[in-house]
Coordinates of C-alpha atoms in Angstrom, one line a residue:
X1 CA -19.3 36.5 2.6
X2 CA -17.6 39.2 0.6
X3 CA -14.8 38.6 -1.9
X4 CA -11.2 38.3 -0.8
X5 CA -10.6 41.8 -2.2
X6 CA -13.4 43.1 0.0
X7 CA -12.0 41.4 3.1
X8 CA -8.5 42.6 2.4
X9 CA -5.9 41.7 5.0
X10 CA -8.5 39.8 7.1
X11 CA -8.1 36.9 4.6
X12 CA -4.4 36.6 5.1
X13 CA -2.4 35.3 8.1
X14 CA 0.4 32.9 9.0
X15 CA -0.5 29.3 8.6
X16 CA 0.6 28.5 12.2
X17 CA -2.0 31.1 13.4
X18 CA -4.8 29.9 11.2
X19 CA -4.6 26.2 11.6
X20 CA -4.9 24.1 14.8
X21 CA -1.9 24.4 17.0
X22 CA 1.0 22.2 15.7
X23 CA -0.6 21.3 12.4
X24 CA 1.4 23.6 10.2
X25 CA 4.6 22.5 11.9
X26 CA 3.6 18.8 11.6
X27 CA 3.0 19.2 7.9
X28 CA 6.4 20.8 7.3
X29 CA 8.2 18.4 9.5
X30 CA 6.5 15.3 8.0
X31 CA 7.3 16.4 4.4
X32 CA 10.9 17.1 5.4
X33 CA 11.3 13.7 7.1
X34 CA 9.9 11.9 4.1
X35 CA 12.3 13.8 1.9
X36 CA 15.2 12.9 4.2
X37 CA 14.2 9.2 3.9
X38 CA 14.4 9.5 0.1
X39 CA 17.5 11.7 -0.4
X40 CA 20.5 9.6 -1.3
X41 CA 18.4 6.4 -2.2
X42 CA 20.2 5.2 -5.3
X43 CA 17.5 2.7 -6.4
X44 CA 13.8 3.4 -6.0
X45 CA 12.8 0.1 -7.5
X46 CA 12.7 -1.6 -4.1
X47 CA 9.4 -3.1 -3.2
X48 CA 7.3 -1.6 -0.4
X49 CA 6.0 -4.1 2.2
X50 CA 2.2 -4.6 1.9
X51 CA 1.9 -2.6 -1.3
X52 CA 2.1 -3.4 -5.0
X53 CA 4.1 -0.1 -5.5
X54 CA 7.9 0.4 -5.4
X55 CA 9.6 3.1 -3.3
X56 CA 9.7 5.3 -6.4
X57 CA 6.0 4.8 -7.1
X58 CA 5.1 5.6 -3.5
X59 CA 7.2 8.8 -3.6
X60 CA 5.7 9.8 -6.9
X61 CA 2.2 9.3 -5.6
X62 CA 3.1 11.4 -2.5
X63 CA 4.4 14.2 -4.8
X64 CA 1.3 14.1 -6.9
X65 CA -1.1 14.0 -3.9
X66 CA 0.6 16.9 -2.2
X67 CA 0.3 18.9 -5.4
X68 CA -3.4 17.9 -5.7
X69 CA -4.1 19.1 -2.2
X70 CA -2.1 22.3 -2.6
X71 CA -4.2 23.1 -5.7
X72 CA -7.4 22.3 -3.8
X73 CA -6.3 24.6 -1.0
X74 CA -5.6 27.4 -3.6
X75 CA -9.1 27.0 -4.9
X76 CA -8.2 25.0 -8.0
X77 CA -9.9 21.7 -7.2
X78 CA -10.0 19.1 -10.0
X79 CA -11.9 15.8 -10.3
X80 CA -10.1 12.8 -8.9
X81 CA -12.0 9.6 -8.8
X82 CA -15.6 9.4 -7.6
X83 CA -15.0 9.8 -3.9
X84 CA -15.2 6.1 -3.1
X85 CA -12.2 4.1 -2.0
X86 CA -12.3 2.1 -5.2
X87 CA -12.6 5.2 -7.3
X88 CA -9.7 6.9 -5.6
X89 CA -7.6 3.8 -6.0
X90 CA -8.3 3.7 -9.7
X91 CA -7.5 7.4 -10.1
X92 CA -4.2 6.8 -8.2
X93 CA -3.1 4.1 -10.6
X94 CA -4.2 6.1 -13.7
X95 CA -2.4 9.3 -12.6
X96 CA 0.7 7.5 -11.5
X97 CA 1.0 5.7 -14.8
X98 CA 1.0 9.0 -16.6
X99 CA 3.8 10.5 -14.4
X100 CA 7.2 9.2 -15.2
X101 CA 9.5 10.6 -12.5
X102 CA 10.8 7.9 -10.1
X103 CA 14.2 9.4 -9.0
X104 CA 14.5 10.0 -5.3
X105 CA 16.0 13.6 -5.2
X106 CA 13.4 15.3 -7.5
X107 CA 10.5 13.6 -5.8
X108 CA 11.8 14.5 -2.3
X109 CA 11.9 18.1 -3.4
X110 CA 8.4 18.0 -4.9
X111 CA 7.0 16.5 -1.7
X112 CA 8.4 19.4 0.4
X113 CA 7.6 22.1 -2.1
X114 CA 3.9 21.0 -2.5
X115 CA 3.4 20.7 1.3
X116 CA 4.7 24.3 1.5
X117 CA 2.3 25.3 -1.3
X118 CA -0.6 24.1 0.8
X119 CA 0.5 26.2 3.7
X120 CA 1.0 29.2 1.4
X121 CA -2.6 28.8 0.2
X122 CA -3.8 28.7 3.8
X123 CA -2.1 32.0 4.4
X124 CA -3.9 33.6 1.5
X125 CA -7.5 32.2 1.7
X126 CA -10.3 31.8 4.3
X127 CA -9.7 28.6 6.3
X128 CA -13.4 27.9 6.7
X129 CA -14.2 28.0 3.0
X130 CA -15.6 24.7 1.7
X131 CA -13.4 23.0 -1.0
X132 CA -13.9 19.9 -3.1
X133 CA -11.3 17.2 -2.5
X134 CA -10.8 13.6 -3.5
X135 CA -12.6 12.6 -0.2
X136 CA -15.5 15.1 -0.6
X137 CA -16.1 18.6 0.6
X138 CA -14.1 19.9 3.5
X139 CA -12.5 23.2 4.6
X140 CA -8.8 24.1 4.5
X141 CA -8.3 23.0 8.1
X142 CA -9.6 19.5 7.6
X143 CA -7.8 19.4 4.2
X144 CA -4.5 20.1 6.2
X145 CA -5.4 17.2 8.5
X146 CA -6.0 15.1 5.3
X147 CA -2.6 16.1 3.9
X148 CA -0.9 15.2 7.1
X149 CA -2.7 11.8 7.4
X150 CA -1.8 10.9 3.8
X151 CA 1.8 11.8 4.3
X152 CA 2.0 9.8 7.5
X153 CA 0.5 6.7 5.9
X154 CA 2.9 6.7 3.0
X155 CA 5.8 8.0 5.1
X156 CA 5.3 4.9 7.2
X157 CA 5.4 2.7 4.1
X158 CA 8.7 4.3 2.9
X159 CA 10.3 4.0 6.3
X160 CA 9.5 0.3 6.4
X161 CA 10.8 -0.3 2.9
X162 CA 14.0 1.6 3.6
X163 CA 14.4 0.0 7.1
X164 CA 14.3 3.4 8.8
X165 CA 12.3 4.8 11.8
X166 CA 8.9 6.1 10.9
X167 CA 7.5 9.5 11.8
X168 CA 4.1 8.5 13.1
X169 CA 3.7 9.6 16.7
X170 CA 0.9 10.5 19.2
X171 CA 1.0 14.2 18.6
X172 CA 0.6 13.8 14.8
X173 CA -2.2 11.3 15.2
X174 CA -4.1 13.8 17.2
X175 CA -3.7 16.3 14.3
X176 CA -4.9 13.6 11.9
X177 CA -8.1 13.0 13.8
X178 CA -10.2 15.8 12.3
X179 CA -9.8 14.3 8.9
X180 CA -10.4 10.7 10.1
X181 CA -13.7 11.7 11.7
X182 CA -14.7 13.6 8.5
X183 CA -13.7 10.7 6.2
X184 CA -15.0 7.6 8.1
X185 CA -18.6 7.8 6.8
X186 CA -17.2 8.0 3.3
X187 CA -15.1 4.8 3.6
X188 CA -17.8 2.7 5.4
X189 CA -18.1 -0.7 3.8
X190 CA -21.7 -0.9 2.9
X191 CA -21.6 -4.7 2.5
X192 CA -20.1 -5.2 6.0
X193 CA -22.5 -2.8 7.7
X194 CA -25.7 -3.8 6.0
X195 CA -28.5 -3.6 8.5
X196 CA -26.1 -2.8 11.4
X197 CA -27.4 -0.8 14.4
X198 CA -24.7 0.0 16.9
X199 CA -23.1 2.7 19.0
X200 CA -19.4 2.9 19.5
X201 CA -17.3 5.2 21.7
X202 CA -13.6 5.3 20.6
X203 CA -11.0 6.8 23.1
X204 CA -7.4 7.3 22.2
X205 CA -4.9 6.9 24.9
X206 CA -3.7 10.2 26.2
X207 CA -6.6 12.1 24.7
X208 CA -8.7 12.3 21.6
X209 CA -12.1 10.6 21.1
X210 CA -14.9 10.2 18.7
X211 CA -18.2 8.4 18.4
X212 CA -19.7 6.2 15.7
X213 CA -23.3 5.4 15.4
X214 CA -24.7 3.0 12.8
X215 CA -28.4 3.1 11.9
X216 CA -29.4 0.5 9.3
X217 CA -25.8 0.4 8.2
X218 CA -25.3 4.1 7.7
X219 CA -22.5 5.6 9.9
X220 CA -22.6 9.0 11.6
X221 CA -19.3 10.0 13.1
X222 CA -18.5 12.9 15.4
X223 CA -16.2 14.1 18.1
X224 CA -18.9 13.6 20.8
X225 CA -19.5 10.2 22.3
X226 CA -22.9 8.6 21.9
X227 CA -25.1 8.1 25.0
X228 CA -25.0 4.5 26.3
X229 CA -22.6 3.1 23.7
X230 CA -22.8 -0.6 23.0
X231 CA -19.0 -0.9 22.9
X232 CA -16.2 1.4 24.1
X233 CA -12.8 0.9 22.4
X234 CA -9.6 2.2 24.0
X235 CA -6.7 2.3 21.6
X236 CA -3.1 3.4 21.5
X237 CA -3.0 6.4 19.1
X238 CA -0.3 5.2 16.6
X239 CA -1.9 1.8 16.5
X240 CA -5.3 3.5 15.7
X241 CA -3.9 5.5 12.8
X242 CA -2.0 2.5 11.3
X243 CA -5.0 0.2 11.7
X244 CA -7.3 2.8 10.2
X245 CA -5.0 3.1 7.2
X246 CA -4.7 -0.6 6.8
X247 CA -1.1 -0.8 7.9
X248 CA -1.7 -2.8 11.1
X249 CA -3.6 -6.0 11.9
X250 CA -6.5 -5.6 14.4
X251 CA -5.8 -9.1 15.7
X252 CA -2.1 -8.4 16.2
X253 CA -2.9 -5.1 17.9
X254 CA -5.3 -6.7 20.3
X255 CA -2.9 -9.5 21.1
X256 CA -0.2 -6.9 22.0
X257 CA -2.7 -5.1 24.4
X258 CA -2.8 -2.0 22.2
X259 CA -6.6 -2.2 21.9
X260 CA -9.1 -2.8 24.6
X261 CA -12.9 -3.1 24.4
X262 CA -15.7 -3.1 27.0
X263 CA -19.3 -2.2 27.5
X264 CA -22.7 -3.9 27.1
X265 CA -21.5 -5.7 24.0
X266 CA -17.7 -5.9 24.2
X267 CA -17.6 -8.6 21.5
X268 CA -18.4 -5.9 19.0
X269 CA -15.0 -4.3 19.4
X270 CA -13.0 -6.7 17.1
X271 CA -15.6 -6.2 14.4
X272 CA -15.2 -2.4 14.3
X273 CA -12.2 -2.2 11.8
X274 CA -14.1 -4.5 9.4
X275 CA -16.7 -1.8 8.8
X276 CA -14.3 0.6 7.0
X277 CA -12.2 0.2 3.9
X278 CA -9.3 2.7 3.4
X279 CA -8.6 3.9 -0.2

């Protein structure tokens, strides 16, 4: 591959034309909706349900993460943890402690600005170039899916804390799926999957699917379904994303009929979420 200068205008293009349909718009809209939640909040010290962070800390983390991903998209990757959920969590705490801003208005502006900076980088660089990110190597398309997924998870947290509607919907979950498929092997819980041999087919209601095969505890994940899966899981999309991000109880989701499992070994369905540990 030649340099960007050699490729000239072939490198550049509108983000909406270079990313999967709807991804650029979803990134913009999600950042704006998170900012709208924050604007006018007088006190960001309120706790966030399920987290040890306050509203201000979640917003600060989002602003920092959006900046980190925008820099990665621009080719300025920097080390952030060791790629494991534990390493990323430790890096989050360290970086957050060194960043003092907690006011709602400036953090809202940063979240929107840095989401836009990611899209600007996509317009200027080849989308299929491999980049280093906190979750390992990926191209700019998967990085955009990562950015969206991360904003949706913490946007959901902020909406709950502020008692406002969240922005996670079926269309955005579909756009988050490329990152989820890429990331799942990296967040496999080695202790939980030790010695496991199993084949799962996961189908999202309304479209979207992926397969997970465990061989001696090592997970291989792809968009194709395995032959003769041991267990097929059918799951409502929003429930899938919230469960994957640790925001939703598998037991509660199954009790509400949001998750169904069948196949040769249907009892393996409830165990599936236990095999992964989100950062």
